[in-house]
Coordinates of C-alpha atoms and ligand atoms in Angstrom, one line a residue:
Chain H
M1 CA 0.0 0.0 0.0
T2 CA 1.3 3.4 -0.9
A3 CA 0.0 6.5 0.6
V4 CA -1.3 9.5 -1.3
S5 CA -1.5 12.7 0.6
A6 CA -4.5 15.1 0.2
T7 CA -6.2 17.6 2.3
P8 CA -9.4 16.3 3.8
T9 CA -12.6 17.9 2.6
A10 CA -16.3 17.7 3.3
T11 CA -18.5 16.3 0.6
P12 CA -19.8 19.4 -1.3
Q13 CA -23.3 20.5 -0.4
P14 CA -25.7 19.2 -3.0
R15 CA -27.1 21.7 -5.4
N16 CA -30.6 20.4 -5.8
A17 CA -32.3 17.8 -3.6
V18 CA -34.5 16.4 -6.3
I19 CA -31.6 15.9 -8.7
R20 CA -29.5 14.4 -6.1
S21 CA -32.3 12.0 -5.0
A22 CA -32.8 10.9 -8.6
R23 CA -29.1 10.4 -9.2
D24 CA -28.6 8.4 -6.0
S25 CA -31.6 6.3 -6.8
L26 CA -30.2 5.5 -10.3
V27 CA -26.8 4.6 -8.8
V28 CA -28.5 2.2 -6.5
A29 CA -30.8 0.9 -9.2
K30 CA -27.8 0.2 -11.4
R31 CA -26.1 -1.7 -8.6
N32 CA -29.2 -3.9 -8.1
L33 CA -29.5 -4.5 -11.9
I34 CA -25.8 -5.7 -11.9
R35 CA -26.7 -8.0 -9.1
M36 CA -29.7 -9.4 -10.9
M37 CA -27.5 -10.1 -14.0
R38 CA -25.0 -12.0 -11.9
I39 CA -27.7 -14.0 -10.1
P40 CA -29.8 -15.0 -13.2
E41 CA -31.5 -17.9 -11.4
V42 CA -33.7 -15.4 -9.6
V43 CA -34.9 -13.8 -12.8
I44 CA -35.4 -17.2 -14.5
F45 CA -37.5 -18.6 -11.6
G46 CA -39.4 -15.4 -11.7
L47 CA -40.3 -16.3 -15.3
V48 CA -41.0 -20.0 -14.9
Q49 CA -43.8 -19.5 -12.3
P50 CA -46.1 -17.3 -14.4
I51 CA -45.5 -19.4 -17.5
M52 CA -46.5 -22.5 -15.4
F53 CA -49.6 -20.7 -14.3
V54 CA -50.6 -19.9 -17.9
V55 CA -50.2 -23.5 -18.9
L56 CA -51.9 -25.0 -15.8
F57 CA -54.8 -22.7 -15.8
S58 CA -55.3 -22.8 -19.6
Y59 CA -55.1 -26.5 -20.1
V60 CA -56.0 -28.0 -16.7
F61 CA -58.8 -25.8 -15.5
G62 CA -59.6 -24.1 -18.8
G63 CA -62.3 -26.5 -19.9
S64 CA -64.3 -26.3 -16.6
M65 CA -64.4 -22.6 -16.2
K66 CA -67.4 -20.6 -17.3
V67 CA -66.7 -17.1 -18.4
G68 CA -69.3 -14.8 -20.1
G69 CA -71.8 -17.8 -20.3
T70 CA -69.4 -20.1 -22.2
T71 CA -67.0 -22.8 -21.2
D72 CA -65.0 -22.5 -24.4
P73 CA -61.3 -22.9 -23.2
G74 CA -60.2 -20.4 -25.8
V75 CA -62.4 -17.7 -24.2
Y76 CA -61.1 -18.7 -20.7
R77 CA -57.5 -18.3 -21.9
E78 CA -58.1 -14.8 -23.1
F79 CA -60.0 -14.0 -19.8
L80 CA -57.2 -15.5 -17.7
M81 CA -54.3 -13.5 -19.1
A82 CA -55.1 -10.2 -17.5
G83 CA -55.2 -12.0 -14.1
I84 CA -51.9 -13.8 -14.7
F85 CA -50.2 -10.6 -15.8
A86 CA -51.5 -8.8 -12.6
Q87 CA -50.5 -11.6 -10.4
T88 CA -47.0 -11.7 -11.9
V89 CA -46.3 -8.0 -11.5
T90 CA -47.3 -8.3 -7.8
F91 CA -44.7 -10.9 -7.2
A92 CA -42.2 -8.0 -7.3
T93 CA -43.1 -7.7 -3.7
A94 CA -41.1 -10.7 -2.7
G95 CA -38.1 -9.7 -4.8
A96 CA -37.9 -6.2 -3.3
G97 CA -38.5 -7.5 0.2
A98 CA -35.8 -10.2 0.0
G99 CA -33.3 -7.8 -1.6
I100 CA -33.7 -5.2 1.1
A101 CA -33.7 -7.7 3.9
D102 CA -30.5 -9.1 2.5
D103 CA -28.8 -5.7 2.5
M104 CA -29.9 -5.2 6.1
H105 CA -28.6 -8.7 7.0
K106 CA -25.2 -8.2 5.3
G107 CA -24.6 -4.8 6.8
L108 CA -24.8 -2.9 3.5
V109 CA -27.6 -0.8 4.8
D110 CA -25.1 0.5 7.4
R111 CA -22.7 1.5 4.7
F112 CA -25.5 3.3 2.8
R113 CA -26.8 5.0 5.9
S114 CA -23.4 6.4 6.7
L115 CA -23.1 8.1 3.3
P116 CA -24.3 11.6 2.4
M117 CA -26.9 10.2 0.0
A118 CA -30.6 11.0 -0.4
R119 CA -32.7 9.4 2.2
G120 CA -35.0 7.2 0.1
A121 CA -32.5 6.3 -2.6
V122 CA -31.6 2.9 -1.3
L123 CA -35.3 1.9 -1.4
T124 CA -36.2 3.8 -4.6
G125 CA -33.2 2.3 -6.3
R126 CA -34.3 -1.2 -5.4
T127 CA -37.9 -0.7 -6.5
L128 CA -36.7 0.8 -9.8
A129 CA -34.5 -2.3 -10.4
D130 CA -37.5 -4.5 -9.6
L131 CA -39.6 -2.5 -12.1
V132 CA -37.0 -3.3 -14.8
Q133 CA -37.2 -7.0 -13.9
T134 CA -41.0 -6.9 -13.9
T135 CA -41.0 -5.3 -17.3
L136 CA -38.8 -8.0 -18.7
T137 CA -41.0 -10.7 -17.1
V138 CA -44.2 -9.2 -18.5
I139 CA -42.7 -9.0 -22.0
V140 CA -41.7 -12.7 -21.9
L141 CA -45.1 -13.6 -20.5
A142 CA -46.9 -11.6 -23.2
I143 CA -45.1 -13.7 -25.9
V144 CA -46.1 -16.9 -24.2
A145 CA -49.6 -15.6 -24.0
L146 CA -49.7 -14.9 -27.7
I147 CA -48.5 -18.4 -28.4
V148 CA -51.4 -19.9 -26.4
G149 CA -53.9 -17.8 -28.3
W150 CA -54.3 -14.6 -26.3
R151 CA -54.9 -11.5 -28.4
V152 CA -55.6 -7.8 -27.9
H153 CA -58.6 -6.4 -29.7
E154 CA -58.6 -2.7 -29.0
G155 CA -55.5 -1.6 -30.7
I156 CA -51.9 -1.2 -29.6
P157 CA -52.2 2.2 -27.7
K158 CA -54.9 0.9 -25.4
A159 CA -52.9 -2.3 -24.9
L160 CA -49.8 -0.3 -23.9
G161 CA -52.0 1.6 -21.5
G162 CA -53.0 -1.7 -19.9
F163 CA -49.4 -2.7 -19.6
A164 CA -48.5 0.7 -18.0
L165 CA -51.2 0.1 -15.4
L166 CA -49.8 -3.3 -14.7
L167 CA -46.3 -2.0 -14.2
L168 CA -47.5 0.8 -12.0
L169 CA -49.3 -1.8 -9.8
G170 CA -46.1 -3.9 -9.7
Y171 CA -44.1 -0.8 -8.7
A172 CA -46.6 0.0 -6.0
F173 CA -46.4 -3.6 -4.6
S174 CA -42.6 -3.5 -4.5
W175 CA -42.9 -0.7 -1.9
I176 CA -45.0 -3.0 0.2
G177 CA -42.2 -5.5 -0.2
A178 CA -39.6 -2.9 0.8
L179 CA -41.5 -2.3 4.0
I180 CA -41.7 -6.0 4.7
G181 CA -38.0 -6.5 4.0
L182 CA -37.1 -3.7 6.5
T183 CA -39.4 -5.2 9.1
V184 CA -38.4 -8.9 9.0
R185 CA -34.7 -8.5 8.3
T186 CA -34.0 -11.9 6.8
P187 CA -34.3 -12.6 3.1
E188 CA -36.1 -15.9 3.7
A189 CA -38.8 -14.4 5.9
A190 CA -39.1 -11.5 3.4
T191 CA -39.8 -13.9 0.6
S192 CA -42.5 -15.8 2.3
G193 CA -43.8 -12.7 4.1
G194 CA -44.0 -11.1 0.7
L195 CA -45.9 -13.9 -1.0
I196 CA -48.3 -15.4 1.7
W197 CA -50.9 -12.6 1.6
L198 CA -50.7 -12.3 -2.2
F199 CA -52.5 -15.6 -2.6
P200 CA -55.7 -14.6 -0.8
L201 CA -55.5 -11.2 -2.4
T202 CA -55.2 -12.5 -5.9
F203 CA -57.7 -15.4 -5.5
I204 CA -60.4 -13.2 -3.9
S205 CA -60.5 -11.1 -7.0
N206 CA -61.7 -11.3 -10.6
A207 CA -58.3 -12.6 -11.7
F208 CA -59.1 -16.3 -12.3
V209 CA -62.8 -16.6 -11.9
D210 CA -65.8 -14.4 -12.9
S211 CA -66.5 -12.6 -9.7
S212 CA -70.3 -12.5 -10.5
Q213 CA -70.3 -16.2 -9.6
M214 CA -69.0 -15.5 -6.0
T215 CA -71.2 -15.3 -2.9
P216 CA -72.3 -11.7 -2.3
W217 CA -69.9 -10.8 0.5
L218 CA -66.9 -12.3 -1.4
R219 CA -68.0 -10.5 -4.5
H220 CA -68.0 -7.3 -2.6
L221 CA -64.4 -7.8 -1.4
A222 CA -63.4 -8.8 -4.9
D223 CA -65.0 -5.7 -6.5
W224 CA -63.1 -3.4 -4.2
N225 CA -59.8 -5.4 -4.2
P226 CA -57.1 -3.1 -5.7
F227 CA -55.9 -6.0 -7.7
S228 CA -59.4 -6.5 -9.4
A229 CA -59.4 -2.9 -10.6
T230 CA -56.2 -3.4 -12.6
V231 CA -57.4 -6.8 -13.9
Q232 CA -60.7 -5.2 -15.0
A233 CA -58.9 -2.3 -16.6
C234 CA -56.7 -4.6 -18.6
R235 CA -59.6 -6.7 -19.8
Q236 CA -61.2 -3.5 -21.0
L237 CA -58.1 -2.1 -22.6
F238 CA -57.1 -5.4 -24.2
G239 CA -60.6 -6.1 -25.3
N240 CA -60.6 -9.5 -23.6
P241 CA -63.8 -11.3 -22.4
G242 CA -65.2 -11.5 -18.9
V243 CA -65.4 -7.7 -18.1
S244 CA -67.4 -7.5 -14.9
Q245 CA -70.8 -5.8 -15.1
S246 CA -70.8 -5.2 -11.3
P247 CA -72.2 -1.7 -10.4
A248 CA -69.4 -1.2 -7.8
W249 CA -67.5 2.0 -8.7
P250 CA -64.1 0.4 -9.2
M251 CA -65.6 -2.0 -11.7
Q252 CA -67.4 0.8 -13.6
H253 CA -64.2 3.0 -13.7
P254 CA -61.4 0.5 -13.5
V255 CA -58.7 2.6 -15.1
W256 CA -59.2 5.4 -12.6
A257 CA -59.6 2.9 -9.8
S258 CA -56.4 1.2 -10.7
L259 CA -54.5 4.4 -11.0
I260 CA -55.8 5.7 -7.6
W261 CA -55.1 2.4 -5.8
S262 CA -51.5 2.2 -7.1
I263 CA -50.8 5.8 -6.3
V264 CA -52.3 5.5 -2.8
I265 CA -50.2 2.4 -2.1
I266 CA -47.0 4.1 -3.3
V267 CA -47.6 7.2 -1.2
V268 CA -48.5 5.3 1.9
F269 CA -45.9 2.5 1.8
R270 CA -43.1 4.7 0.5
T271 CA -43.6 7.0 3.4
L272 CA -43.7 4.2 5.9
A273 CA -40.7 2.4 4.4
V274 CA -38.5 5.5 4.2
R275 CA -39.3 6.3 7.8
K276 CA -38.5 2.8 8.8
Y277 CA -35.3 2.8 6.8
R278 CA -34.0 5.9 8.6
H279 CA -34.3 4.3 12.0
A280 CA -33.4 0.8 10.8
T281 CA -30.6 -1.0 12.6
S282 CA -29.1 -4.2 11.5
Chain E
M1 CA -13.9 24.8 21.5
T2 CA -14.5 21.1 21.4
G3 CA -12.5 18.5 19.5
A4 CA -13.3 17.1 16.1
I5 CA -15.1 14.2 17.8
Y6 CA -16.9 15.0 21.0
A7 CA -19.3 13.0 23.1
E8 CA -20.8 13.7 26.5
G9 CA -22.8 11.2 28.6
L10 CA -23.7 8.8 25.9
V11 CA -26.1 6.2 27.0
K12 CA -27.5 3.3 24.9
T13 CA -29.3 0.3 26.3
F14 CA -30.4 -2.8 24.5
G15 CA -33.0 -4.4 26.8
D16 CA -31.1 -5.0 30.1
V17 CA -27.7 -4.4 28.5
R18 CA -26.2 -1.0 29.1
A19 CA -24.0 -1.0 26.0
L20 CA -23.0 2.6 26.6
D21 CA -23.3 3.9 30.2
G22 CA -22.3 7.5 30.1
V23 CA -19.3 7.7 27.7
D24 CA -17.4 11.0 27.3
L25 CA -14.9 11.5 24.5
D26 CA -13.0 14.4 23.2
V27 CA -10.6 13.9 20.2
P28 CA -8.7 17.0 19.2
E29 CA -8.6 17.7 15.4
G30 CA -5.8 15.9 13.5
T31 CA -5.2 13.3 16.2
V32 CA -6.0 9.6 16.6
L33 CA -8.0 8.2 19.5
G34 CA -7.6 4.5 20.1
L35 CA -10.7 3.0 21.7
L36 CA -9.9 -0.2 23.6
G37 CA -12.0 -2.6 25.5
P38 CA -12.8 -6.3 25.8
N39 CA -15.5 -7.9 23.7
G40 CA -18.9 -6.5 24.4
A41 CA -17.4 -3.3 26.0
G42 CA -19.4 -1.0 23.8
K43 CA -16.8 0.1 21.2
T44 CA -18.9 -0.7 18.2
T45 CA -22.0 0.8 19.8
A46 CA -20.0 4.1 20.4
V47 CA -18.9 4.1 16.7
R48 CA -22.4 3.5 15.5
V49 CA -23.8 6.4 17.6
L50 CA -21.1 8.8 16.4
T51 CA -21.6 7.8 12.7
T52 CA -25.4 8.5 12.8
L53 CA -26.3 4.8 12.6
L54 CA -27.8 4.5 16.1
R55 CA -29.6 7.0 18.2
P56 CA -28.4 7.0 21.8
D57 CA -31.0 7.1 24.6
S58 CA -29.4 10.2 26.0
G59 CA -26.2 12.2 25.7
K60 CA -24.7 14.5 23.2
A61 CA -22.4 13.9 20.3
V62 CA -20.7 16.4 18.0
V63 CA -18.6 15.5 15.0
A64 CA -16.6 18.2 13.2
G65 CA -18.6 20.8 15.0
V66 CA -22.0 19.4 13.9
D67 CA -24.5 17.9 16.3
V68 CA -24.9 14.3 15.4
L69 CA -28.4 13.9 16.7
R70 CA -29.8 17.1 15.2
H71 CA -28.1 17.1 11.8
P72 CA -27.2 13.5 10.9
N73 CA -27.2 14.4 7.2
E74 CA -24.6 17.1 7.7
V75 CA -22.4 14.7 9.7
R76 CA -22.5 12.1 6.9
R77 CA -20.8 14.7 4.6
L78 CA -18.0 14.9 7.0
I79 CA -17.2 11.3 7.9
G80 CA -15.8 8.1 6.5
L81 CA -16.7 4.8 8.1
S82 CA -15.3 1.3 8.0
G83 CA -17.4 -0.8 10.3
Q84 CA -16.4 -3.9 12.2
F85 CA -17.9 -6.2 9.5
A86 CA -17.0 -5.5 5.9
A87 CA -20.0 -3.9 4.2
V88 CA -19.3 -4.7 0.6
D89 CA -21.7 -5.9 -2.1
E90 CA -20.6 -9.5 -2.8
Y91 CA -22.0 -9.5 -6.3
L92 CA -20.3 -6.3 -7.4
T93 CA -16.6 -6.3 -8.3
G94 CA -14.2 -4.4 -6.1
R95 CA -14.1 -1.7 -8.7
E96 CA -17.9 -1.4 -8.9
N97 CA -18.2 -1.3 -5.2
L98 CA -15.8 1.6 -4.9
Q99 CA -17.3 3.5 -7.9
M100 CA -20.8 3.2 -6.3
V101 CA -19.6 4.5 -3.0
G102 CA -17.8 7.4 -4.8
Q103 CA -21.0 8.3 -6.6
L104 CA -23.0 8.2 -3.5
Y105 CA -20.5 10.6 -2.0
Q106 CA -21.7 12.8 -4.8
M107 CA -18.6 12.4 -7.0
S108 CA -19.1 12.5 -10.8
G109 CA -19.0 9.1 -12.5
R110 CA -15.6 9.8 -14.0
D111 CA -14.0 11.0 -10.7
A112 CA -15.4 8.0 -8.9
K113 CA -13.8 5.7 -11.5
V114 CA -10.4 7.4 -11.3
R115 CA -10.5 7.3 -7.5
A116 CA -11.6 3.6 -7.5
G117 CA -8.5 2.8 -9.6
E118 CA -6.2 4.6 -7.2
L119 CA -7.6 2.9 -4.2
L120 CA -7.5 -0.6 -5.7
D121 CA -3.7 -0.1 -6.3
Q122 CA -3.2 1.4 -2.9
F123 CA -4.8 -1.6 -1.2
N124 CA -3.2 -4.2 -3.3
L125 CA -6.5 -5.2 -4.9
A126 CA -5.6 -4.3 -8.5
D127 CA -5.4 -8.0 -9.6
A128 CA -8.8 -8.8 -8.2
A129 CA -10.4 -5.5 -9.1
D130 CA -12.8 -6.9 -11.7
R131 CA -13.9 -10.0 -9.9
P132 CA -17.0 -10.1 -7.8
A133 CA -16.2 -9.5 -4.1
K134 CA -17.8 -12.8 -3.4
T135 CA -14.6 -14.4 -4.6
Y136 CA -12.4 -12.4 -2.2
S137 CA -10.7 -13.7 0.9
G138 CA -11.7 -12.3 4.3
G139 CA -8.7 -9.9 4.3
M140 CA -9.4 -8.8 0.8
R141 CA -12.9 -7.9 1.7
R142 CA -11.7 -6.0 4.7
R143 CA -9.3 -4.0 2.6
L144 CA -12.1 -3.3 0.1
D145 CA -14.2 -2.0 2.9
L146 CA -11.4 0.2 4.2
A147 CA -10.9 1.5 0.7
A148 CA -14.6 2.4 0.6
A149 CA -14.1 4.5 3.8
L150 CA -11.3 6.4 2.1
V151 CA -13.1 7.1 -1.2
V152 CA -13.3 10.8 -0.3
R153 CA -11.0 12.5 2.2
P154 CA -13.5 13.3 4.9
P155 CA -12.1 15.3 7.8
V156 CA -13.2 12.7 10.4
M157 CA -12.8 9.0 10.0
F158 CA -14.1 6.0 12.1
M159 CA -12.5 2.6 11.8
D160 CA -13.9 -0.3 13.9
E161 CA -11.1 -2.9 14.2
P162 CA -9.6 -2.0 10.8
T163 CA -6.8 -4.5 10.9
T164 CA -8.7 -7.6 12.2
G165 CA -8.1 -10.3 9.6
L166 CA -5.3 -8.6 7.8
D167 CA -2.0 -10.3 7.3
P168 CA 1.1 -8.6 8.8
R169 CA 2.2 -7.0 5.5
N170 CA -1.2 -5.5 4.8
R171 CA -1.5 -4.5 8.4
L172 CA 1.7 -2.5 8.2
G173 CA 0.5 -1.1 4.9
L174 CA -2.7 0.1 6.5
W175 CA -0.8 1.7 9.3
D176 CA 1.2 3.7 6.7
V177 CA -2.1 4.8 5.1
I178 CA -3.5 5.9 8.4
Q179 CA -0.4 7.8 9.5
D180 CA -0.4 9.5 6.2
L181 CA -4.1 10.5 6.5
V182 CA -3.5 11.9 10.0
A183 CA -0.5 13.8 8.8
G184 CA -2.8 15.4 6.2
G185 CA -5.1 16.6 9.1
T186 CA -7.7 13.8 9.4
T187 CA -9.1 13.0 12.8
L188 CA -9.5 9.3 13.4
L189 CA -11.3 7.2 16.0
L190 CA -10.0 3.7 15.8
T191 CA -11.1 0.6 17.8
T192 CA -8.7 -2.3 18.1
Q193 CA -7.9 -5.5 19.8
Y194 CA -4.3 -5.2 18.9
L195 CA -2.7 -3.1 21.6
E196 CA 0.5 -2.7 19.6
E197 CA -1.6 -1.0 17.0
A198 CA -3.0 1.5 19.5
D199 CA 0.5 2.0 20.8
R200 CA 1.8 2.8 17.4
L201 CA -1.0 4.9 15.9
A202 CA -3.0 6.5 18.7
H203 CA -2.1 9.8 20.3
D204 CA -4.6 9.1 23.1
I205 CA -6.1 5.9 24.3
C206 CA -9.4 5.4 25.9
V207 CA -10.2 2.1 27.6
I208 CA -13.9 1.2 28.1
D209 CA -15.5 -1.7 29.8
H210 CA -19.2 -2.4 30.4
G211 CA -20.1 0.9 28.5
K212 CA -18.0 3.0 30.8
V213 CA -14.6 4.8 30.3
I214 CA -12.3 3.2 32.8
A215 CA -9.0 4.9 31.8
R216 CA -7.7 7.4 29.4
G217 CA -4.4 9.0 28.6
T218 CA -1.4 8.6 26.3
S219 CA 0.1 5.1 26.0
D220 CA 3.0 6.2 28.2
Q221 CA 0.7 7.6 30.9
L222 CA -1.3 4.4 31.0
K223 CA 1.8 2.3 31.2
A224 CA 3.2 4.4 34.0
R225 CA 0.0 3.8 35.9
T226 CA 0.4 0.1 35.6
G227 CA 3.9 0.1 37.1
G228 CA 7.5 0.4 36.1
E229 CA 10.1 -2.0 34.7
R230 CA 10.9 -5.5 36.0
V231 CA 13.4 -8.2 35.6
E232 CA 12.4 -11.6 34.3
V233 CA 14.6 -14.6 34.7
V234 CA 14.3 -18.2 33.5
V235 CA 16.7 -20.5 35.4
H236 CA 18.0 -23.6 33.7
E237 CA 17.6 -26.1 36.6
R238 CA 14.5 -26.3 38.7
E239 CA 16.6 -27.2 41.8
R240 CA 18.1 -23.7 41.8
L241 CA 14.8 -21.8 41.6
T242 CA 14.6 -21.1 45.3
E243 CA 18.1 -19.8 45.5
A244 CA 17.7 -17.6 42.5
T245 CA 14.5 -16.2 43.9
E246 CA 16.4 -15.2 47.0
V247 CA 19.0 -13.4 44.9
L248 CA 16.4 -11.5 43.0
R249 CA 14.4 -10.6 46.1
G250 CA 17.6 -8.7 47.2
F251 CA 17.4 -6.5 44.1
G252 CA 13.6 -6.2 44.0
K253 CA 11.4 -3.2 44.8
G254 CA 8.3 -5.2 45.3
E255 CA 6.6 -8.5 45.4
T256 CA 8.6 -11.3 43.6
K257 CA 6.5 -13.6 41.4
V258 CA 7.6 -17.2 40.8
E259 CA 6.1 -19.4 38.1
D260 CA 7.3 -22.9 39.1
H261 CA 6.5 -24.8 35.9
M262 CA 8.2 -22.3 33.7
R263 CA 11.1 -21.8 36.1
Q264 CA 10.5 -18.1 35.8
I265 CA 10.9 -15.4 38.3
T266 CA 9.7 -11.8 37.9
V267 CA 10.5 -8.9 40.2
P268 CA 9.8 -5.2 39.9
V269 CA 13.0 -3.1 39.8
T270 CA 14.4 0.4 39.3
G271 CA 17.8 1.0 37.9
G272 CA 17.5 -0.3 34.3
A273 CA 20.3 -1.9 32.4
K274 CA 23.0 -1.3 35.1
L275 CA 20.9 -3.3 37.6
L276 CA 20.4 -6.0 35.1
A277 CA 24.1 -6.4 34.7
E278 CA 24.5 -6.7 38.5
V279 CA 21.8 -9.4 38.6
I280 CA 23.6 -11.4 35.9
R281 CA 27.0 -11.1 37.7
E282 CA 25.5 -12.2 41.0
L283 CA 23.7 -15.2 39.5
D284 CA 26.9 -16.1 37.6
S285 CA 29.1 -15.9 40.7
R286 CA 26.8 -18.4 42.4
G287 CA 27.0 -20.7 39.3
I288 CA 23.2 -20.5 38.6
E289 CA 22.7 -21.2 34.9
I290 CA 20.0 -19.2 33.2
D291 CA 18.0 -19.8 30.0
D292 CA 16.7 -16.3 29.6
I293 CA 16.9 -12.9 31.3
G294 CA 15.5 -9.6 30.4
L295 CA 14.4 -6.2 31.5
R296 CA 10.7 -5.8 30.6
R297 CA 8.7 -2.6 30.5
P298 CA 4.9 -2.8 30.8
T299 CA 3.1 -3.2 27.5
L300 CA -0.4 -2.0 26.7
D301 CA -1.4 -5.6 27.2
D302 CA -0.3 -5.4 30.8
V303 CA -2.3 -2.1 31.1
F304 CA -5.3 -3.7 29.6
I305 CA -5.2 -6.8 31.8
S306 CA -4.7 -4.8 35.0
L307 CA -7.5 -2.5 34.1
T308 CA -10.1 -4.9 32.8
G309 CA -9.0 -7.9 34.8
H310 CA -8.9 -10.2 31.9
V311 CA -6.8 -10.9 28.9
A312 CA -7.6 -8.9 25.7
E313 CA -9.4 -11.6 23.8
L314 CA -8.4 -11.9 20.3
K315 CA -11.5 -12.9 18.5
E316 CA -11.7 -14.9 15.4
D317 CA -11.1 -12.8 12.4
A318 CA -14.7 -11.6 11.9
V319 CA -14.8 -10.2 8.4
Ligands
LIG1 N1 -28.4 -4.5 18.3 C1 -28.2 -5.0 19.5 N2 -29.2 -5.6 20.2 C2 -28.9 -6.1 21.4 N3 -27.8 -6.0 22.1 C3 -26.8 -5.4 21.5 C4 -26.9 -4.8 20.1 N4 -25.7 -4.3 19.8 C5 -24.9 -4.4 20.8 N5 -25.5 -5.1 21.8 C6 -24.9 -5.4 23.1 O1 -24.2 -4.3 23.6 C7 -23.0 -4.6 24.2 C8 -21.9 -3.8 23.5 O2 -21.7 -4.3 22.2 P1 -20.6 -3.8 21.2 O3 -20.9 -4.4 19.9 O4 -20.6 -2.3 21.2 O5 -19.3 -4.3 21.8 P2 -17.8 -4.2 21.2 O6 -17.0 -3.4 22.3 O7 -17.8 -3.6 19.9 O8 -17.3 -5.7 21.2 P3 -16.4 -6.5 20.2 O9 -15.0 -6.3 20.7 O10 -16.8 -7.9 20.4 O11 -16.6 -6.0 18.9 C9 -22.9 -6.1 24.1 O12 -23.3 -6.6 25.3 C10 -23.8 -6.5 23.0 O13 -24.4 -7.7 23.2
LIG2 MG1 -17.2 -4.3 18.1

């Protein structure tokens, strides 16, 4: 080791908090993307699961499901896809949670917390990286869906709008994951803690079955489920069958409902997670 | 005017454990404070409080003139930290780790890259620079973590057991780096289990145990407190041990200590080398053969043991 003399200096005062915050978040996002590239197993398993769901639901259950008054498996496949897309994007919860718990566990959060960086950047960077991963997964899934016969019928711009809502939902859920990761502190617990409640959430919704066939109180829950709003919006925007006729407001205005739900989740969970991060100790 | 690192009455409890129980510190600018103490004494907790990672239950902390509790963000612009356990991203290469830290210290991408290259050379990591840190040995990770603490030249640095896990060559190298930093005006708080290290680097030493400061001063002051020099003799034949002990008692200025199984006698003395020569002559004239004889001065280890009542435990290299 050779020594290089220099006068010590403080890190310069940032010029603009917003710019600094964005820049720090991107630095952290880049770090997380490099990690994802070096641990491709995680990304690959993230792809296998939704593909398996498409195949299982389409070919195993497909013939016995009644949608829009028909049991045609082709109709069910088109109905199903919006649900699978939405379920897939919400799995980002587990990834974000596990990643942040791992950073806590390994002491990296201590390193970050001692640096003069923007407060929320570690978490924002992680959720942005998850958004990239989710986007990739959705693209692959869309290709598989096209292969099994799913189509969009309302034109490309509306379809892209549907995908934008899906990604926003996924981004919102990764903030829930971030909070879980900061709370449980071990990656294993964050993964299961991030997934367990997703199953009731996604099954008590219009994702896999027509909610009009549910008992009234379940149907009520399903209609107001944030998850259902996005699924309904996608079915409308993709022109897929099975759009719910329920009079509940979110089912009548699913695009707005989906936007509002996602933004509310982001605001609430980001606030909680950033607060928790500031006081987190490993 | 308080020092570059100043703490007053720091208290931090974890359940029943009083990790810090009223710690006061004052480190003048441009000096090194060695924080010593047995395992669990509260060293790491003190470092974590001073580096904004942990809020104390009560007390006051000021770093480079900035109140740590009130303006943690300001403090972060003024400090560098290398914690007890290397905090590096295993999946990033050494270079990527340092570049990331540089950018988070608000350096431009290009400056961060240049600086990363310099540090990798300085810490003998150039060969491994483009391998993921996962493949590094414990000492290499430790060095990468130290390099990360030095990415910018902050006026105040904290290093928690910086040389634990380093081989002798890299340890000496780090000492050079530290001495150079301090010559440049950096203030450093360093915890260590290697008392030689504190002796060599620290201007002032502070010994803590059970969250309390139990002694402070320069290395010489602490040694003087523990007592002066002594003569140590190892006789060749066990049969002559008693006779030799009598001889030494005649020269001694205090209690003579005999360790039978090692055939060793220790006695406190004054009079230095001249006295030692006399002892040798006397033993020789009686035909007592000796295996070893020497004049010993107290080491920081002696200070440590007499203060804390137990041997400074060298833990496993925890990196
Ligand atoms: N997060 C924590 N939760 C509970 N107890 C803690 C926590 N951190 C530290 N302690 C306790 O506080 C005391 C001081 O711990 P600290 O890590 O500061 O010791 P240390 O002097 O750094 O020891 P070492 O030489 O082993 O590194 C110990 O009894 C430890 O068990
Ligand atoms: Mg410690």
